[in-house]
mmCIF file of C-alpha atoms in Angstrom:
data_model
loop_
_atom_site.group_PDB
_atom_site.id
_atom_site.type_symbol
_atom_site.label_atom_id
_atom_site.label_comp_id
_atom_site.label_asym_id
_atom_site.label_seq_id
_atom_site.Cartn_x
_atom_site.Cartn_y
_atom_site.Cartn_z
ATOM 1 C CA MET A 1 0.000 0.000 0.000
ATOM 2 C CA THR A 2 1.382 3.411 -0.941
ATOM 3 C CA THR A 3 1.666 6.315 1.426
ATOM 4 C CA MET A 4 -0.997 8.241 -0.510
ATOM 5 C CA SER A 5 -3.547 5.432 -0.318
ATOM 6 C CA MET A 6 -2.837 4.964 3.410
ATOM 7 C CA GLN A 7 -3.457 8.673 4.003
ATOM 8 C CA ALA A 8 -6.664 8.572 1.975
ATOM 9 C CA THR A 9 -7.888 5.544 3.948
ATOM 10 C CA ALA A 10 -7.012 7.229 7.248
ATOM 11 C CA GLN A 11 -8.895 10.381 6.210
ATOM 12 C CA ARG A 12 -11.989 8.408 5.212
ATOM 13 C CA ASP A 13 -12.004 6.460 8.475
ATOM 14 C CA ASN A 14 -11.305 9.459 10.688
ATOM 15 C CA PRO A 15 -14.073 9.436 13.344
ATOM 16 C CA LEU A 16 -14.156 13.224 13.410
ATOM 17 C CA ARG A 17 -14.787 13.353 9.647
ATOM 18 C CA ARG A 18 -17.508 10.695 9.924
ATOM 19 C CA ALA A 19 -19.165 12.616 12.752
ATOM 20 C CA TRP A 20 -18.997 15.858 10.760
ATOM 21 C CA ARG A 21 -20.492 14.165 7.668
ATOM 22 C CA GLY A 22 -23.270 12.734 9.818
ATOM 23 C CA LEU A 23 -23.978 16.133 11.334
ATOM 24 C CA THR A 24 -24.084 17.847 7.932
ATOM 25 C CA HIS A 25 -26.454 15.159 6.609
ATOM 26 C CA LEU A 26 -28.717 15.732 9.623
ATOM 27 C CA LEU A 27 -28.635 19.499 9.138
ATOM 28 C CA ASP A 28 -29.394 19.098 5.423
ATOM 29 C CA TRP A 29 -32.367 16.898 6.289
ATOM 30 C CA LEU A 30 -33.619 19.440 8.856
ATOM 31 C CA GLN A 31 -33.683 22.306 6.329
ATOM 32 C CA ALA A 32 -37.068 21.356 4.852
ATOM 33 C CA PRO A 33 -38.965 21.048 8.160
ATOM 34 C CA ALA A 34 -37.249 24.168 9.535
ATOM 35 C CA LEU A 35 -38.246 26.255 6.515
ATOM 36 C CA LEU A 36 -41.781 24.839 6.663
ATOM 37 C CA SER A 37 -42.008 25.735 10.366
ATOM 38 C CA ALA A 38 -40.775 29.266 9.710
ATOM 39 C CA ARG A 39 -43.213 29.699 6.820
ATOM 40 C CA LEU A 40 -46.193 28.414 8.824
ATOM 41 C CA TYR A 41 -45.363 30.499 11.899
ATOM 42 C CA VAL A 42 -44.968 33.800 10.058
ATOM 43 C CA ALA A 43 -47.955 33.092 7.790
ATOM 44 C CA TYR A 44 -50.132 32.444 10.850
ATOM 45 C CA VAL A 45 -49.064 35.682 12.553
ATOM 46 C CA PHE A 46 -49.763 37.861 9.519
ATOM 47 C CA PHE A 47 -52.963 36.094 8.461
ATOM 48 C CA ALA A 48 -54.378 36.388 11.994
ATOM 49 C CA SER A 49 -53.591 40.111 11.956
ATOM 50 C CA GLY A 50 -55.257 40.547 8.564
ATOM 51 C CA ALA A 51 -58.315 38.591 9.670
ATOM 52 C CA GLN A 52 -58.632 40.828 12.738
ATOM 53 C CA SER A 53 -58.380 43.885 10.504
ATOM 54 C CA LEU A 54 -61.219 42.572 8.344
ATOM 55 C CA ARG A 55 -63.382 41.644 11.355
ATOM 56 C CA ASP A 56 -63.394 45.234 12.583
ATOM 57 C CA TRP A 57 -62.774 47.384 9.519
ATOM 58 C CA GLY A 58 -63.880 50.555 11.301
ATOM 59 C CA ALA A 59 -61.199 50.080 13.948
ATOM 60 C CA THR A 60 -58.657 49.290 11.241
ATOM 61 C CA LEU A 61 -59.429 52.540 9.441
ATOM 62 C CA TRP A 62 -59.254 54.462 12.722
ATOM 63 C CA LEU A 63 -55.802 52.967 13.447
ATOM 64 C CA TYR A 64 -54.487 53.924 10.015
ATOM 65 C CA GLU A 65 -55.921 57.430 10.339
ATOM 66 C CA ASN A 66 -54.682 58.074 13.892
ATOM 67 C CA GLU A 67 -51.909 55.661 14.883
ATOM 68 C CA PHE A 68 -50.186 54.070 11.871
ATOM 69 C CA HIS A 69 -48.515 56.759 9.819
ATOM 70 C CA VAL A 70 -47.500 55.292 6.465
ATOM 71 C CA ALA A 71 -45.305 57.940 4.899
ATOM 72 C CA ILE A 72 -46.431 58.210 1.285
ATOM 73 C CA LEU A 73 -49.938 56.706 1.295
ATOM 74 C CA PRO A 74 -53.291 58.118 2.360
ATOM 75 C CA PRO A 75 -54.657 56.230 5.407
ATOM 76 C CA HIS A 76 -57.473 54.439 3.541
ATOM 77 C CA VAL A 77 -55.132 53.231 0.796
ATOM 78 C CA ALA A 78 -52.569 52.091 3.370
ATOM 79 C CA ALA A 79 -55.292 50.215 5.274
ATOM 80 C CA VAL A 80 -56.479 48.401 2.156
ATOM 81 C CA LEU A 81 -52.960 47.540 0.959
ATOM 82 C CA GLY A 82 -51.732 46.482 4.397
ATOM 83 C CA THR A 83 -54.745 44.295 5.070
ATOM 84 C CA ALA A 84 -54.618 42.811 1.570
ATOM 85 C CA GLY A 85 -50.966 41.909 2.095
ATOM 86 C CA GLU A 86 -51.740 40.341 5.467
ATOM 87 C CA VAL A 87 -54.571 38.251 4.021
ATOM 88 C CA LEU A 88 -53.331 37.325 0.525
ATOM 89 C CA LEU A 89 -49.593 36.744 1.025
ATOM 90 C CA PRO A 90 -49.615 34.330 4.016
ATOM 91 C CA PRO A 91 -51.276 31.453 2.103
ATOM 92 C CA LEU A 92 -48.600 31.772 -0.601
ATOM 93 C CA LEU A 93 -45.924 31.655 2.076
ATOM 94 C CA ALA A 94 -47.535 28.794 4.009
ATOM 95 C CA PHE A 95 -47.889 26.550 0.957
ATOM 96 C CA GLY A 96 -44.592 27.663 -0.524
ATOM 97 C CA LEU A 97 -46.398 28.622 -3.724
ATOM 98 C CA PHE A 98 -44.418 31.500 -5.210
ATOM 99 C CA GLY A 99 -42.783 31.332 -1.795
ATOM 100 C CA ARG A 100 -40.099 33.911 -2.426
ATOM 101 C CA PHE A 101 -42.686 36.396 -3.697
ATOM 102 C CA GLY A 102 -44.831 35.805 -0.610
ATOM 103 C CA ALA A 103 -41.824 36.150 1.685
ATOM 104 C CA LEU A 104 -40.633 39.372 0.065
ATOM 105 C CA GLY A 105 -44.143 40.818 0.070
ATOM 106 C CA LEU A 106 -44.620 40.062 3.753
ATOM 107 C CA PHE A 107 -41.138 41.404 4.453
ATOM 108 C CA VAL A 108 -42.265 44.746 2.993
ATOM 109 C CA VAL A 109 -45.558 44.636 4.953
ATOM 110 C CA ASN A 110 -43.592 43.873 8.127
ATOM 111 C CA ALA A 111 -41.058 46.670 7.497
ATOM 112 C CA VAL A 112 -43.774 49.234 6.747
ATOM 113 C CA ALA A 113 -45.714 48.201 9.854
ATOM 114 C CA LEU A 114 -42.614 48.444 12.018
ATOM 115 C CA LEU A 115 -41.499 51.794 10.652
ATOM 116 C CA SER A 116 -44.952 53.368 10.693
ATOM 117 C CA TYR A 117 -45.659 52.386 14.294
ATOM 118 C CA LEU A 118 -42.128 52.310 15.725
ATOM 119 C CA HIS A 119 -42.796 55.340 17.928
ATOM 120 C CA ALA A 120 -45.409 53.436 19.951
ATOM 121 C CA LEU A 121 -43.884 49.943 20.129
ATOM 122 C CA GLN A 122 -42.181 48.467 23.160
ATOM 123 C CA ALA A 123 -38.876 46.581 22.785
ATOM 124 C CA PRO A 124 -40.475 43.066 22.784
ATOM 125 C CA ALA A 125 -42.818 44.028 19.935
ATOM 126 C CA ILE A 126 -39.907 45.444 17.951
ATOM 127 C CA LEU A 127 -37.993 42.209 18.560
ATOM 128 C CA PHE A 128 -40.896 40.167 17.155
ATOM 129 C CA HIS A 129 -40.874 42.264 13.995
ATOM 130 C CA VAL A 130 -37.125 41.715 13.668
ATOM 131 C CA ILE A 131 -37.550 37.945 14.110
ATOM 132 C CA TRP A 132 -40.330 37.844 11.508
ATOM 133 C CA GLY A 133 -38.156 39.879 9.150
ATOM 134 C CA ILE A 134 -35.226 37.487 9.583
ATOM 135 C CA LEU A 135 -37.431 34.432 8.960
ATOM 136 C CA LEU A 136 -38.988 36.051 5.899
ATOM 137 C CA MET A 137 -35.591 37.046 4.511
ATOM 138 C CA ALA A 138 -34.324 33.477 5.021
ATOM 139 C CA VAL A 139 -37.205 32.149 2.894
ATOM 140 C CA ALA A 140 -36.633 34.884 0.309
ATOM 141 C CA LEU A 141 -32.901 34.123 0.079
ATOM 142 C CA TRP A 142 -32.958 30.307 0.142
ATOM 143 C CA GLY A 143 -36.460 29.611 -1.157
ATOM 144 C CA PRO A 144 -39.318 27.860 0.605
ATOM 145 C CA GLY A 145 -37.533 24.489 0.773
ATOM 146 C CA LYS A 146 -38.176 20.942 -0.378
ATOM 147 C CA TRP A 147 -41.514 20.720 1.421
ATOM 148 C CA SER A 148 -43.249 23.369 -0.677
ATOM 149 C CA ALA A 149 -45.476 23.723 -3.706
ATOM 150 C CA ASP A 150 -42.597 25.447 -5.508
ATOM 151 C CA ALA A 151 -40.338 22.392 -5.044
ATOM 152 C CA TRP A 152 -43.141 20.091 -6.180
ATOM 153 C CA ARG A 153 -43.736 22.290 -9.261
ATOM 154 C CA GLN A 154 -40.023 22.356 -10.099
ATOM 155 C CA GLY A 155 -39.855 18.566 -9.808
ATOM 156 C CA ARG A 156 -42.795 18.138 -12.171
ATOM 157 C CA GLN A 157 -41.279 20.576 -14.666
ATOM 158 C CA ALA A 158 -37.963 18.710 -14.536
ATOM 159 C CA ASP A 159 -39.782 15.389 -15.082
ATOM 160 C CA ALA A 160 -41.606 16.862 -18.070
ATOM 161 C CA ARG A 161 -38.298 18.075 -19.576
ATOM 162 C CA VAL A 162 -36.763 14.618 -19.156
ATOM 163 C CA ILE A 163 -39.764 12.999 -20.839
ATOM 164 C CA ARG A 164 -39.654 15.497 -23.729
ATOM 165 C CA ALA A 165 -35.902 15.004 -24.143
ATOM 166 C CA GLY A 166 -36.365 11.226 -24.213
ATOM 167 C CA ALA A 167 -39.153 11.502 -26.787
ATOM 168 C CA ALA A 168 -37.038 13.801 -28.954
ATOM 169 C CA ARG A 169 -34.212 11.227 -29.088
ATOM 170 C CA ARG A 170 -36.486 8.521 -30.474
#
């Protein structure tokens, strides 16, 4: 046995390397459920807020007129757009259907809400907005994960391309 092959065998059998490979495989496997959990959590928070806004529209309008000060929009327009974002984007995020779009849209809704009401928020509320922003940006950057409608759609499109390529060769 040569020195090179002995070194290669020693590196492959190194318990530290095996442990590291096992840990990275575990972390890779945990990505899909972690992204799903993040998507479901943030989607729930924003959808519940949007549903509350719809339940008491008069109070929602009052808040936008007197408390939430969105810089460039009239209060009624801001109320409609904010509530629409809170109601329409969370299902996209939860299912991972156009997941990056849903995440970016909710990131904007979250940022506008934080900035327009920052003067009245306590530190824990600000921290929640930061956490939601981080989770949303993670989904926007890395996609909604393997357990999403986007991943399912991409798999079906790839299967269709393989079938078409096979048919074209015949």
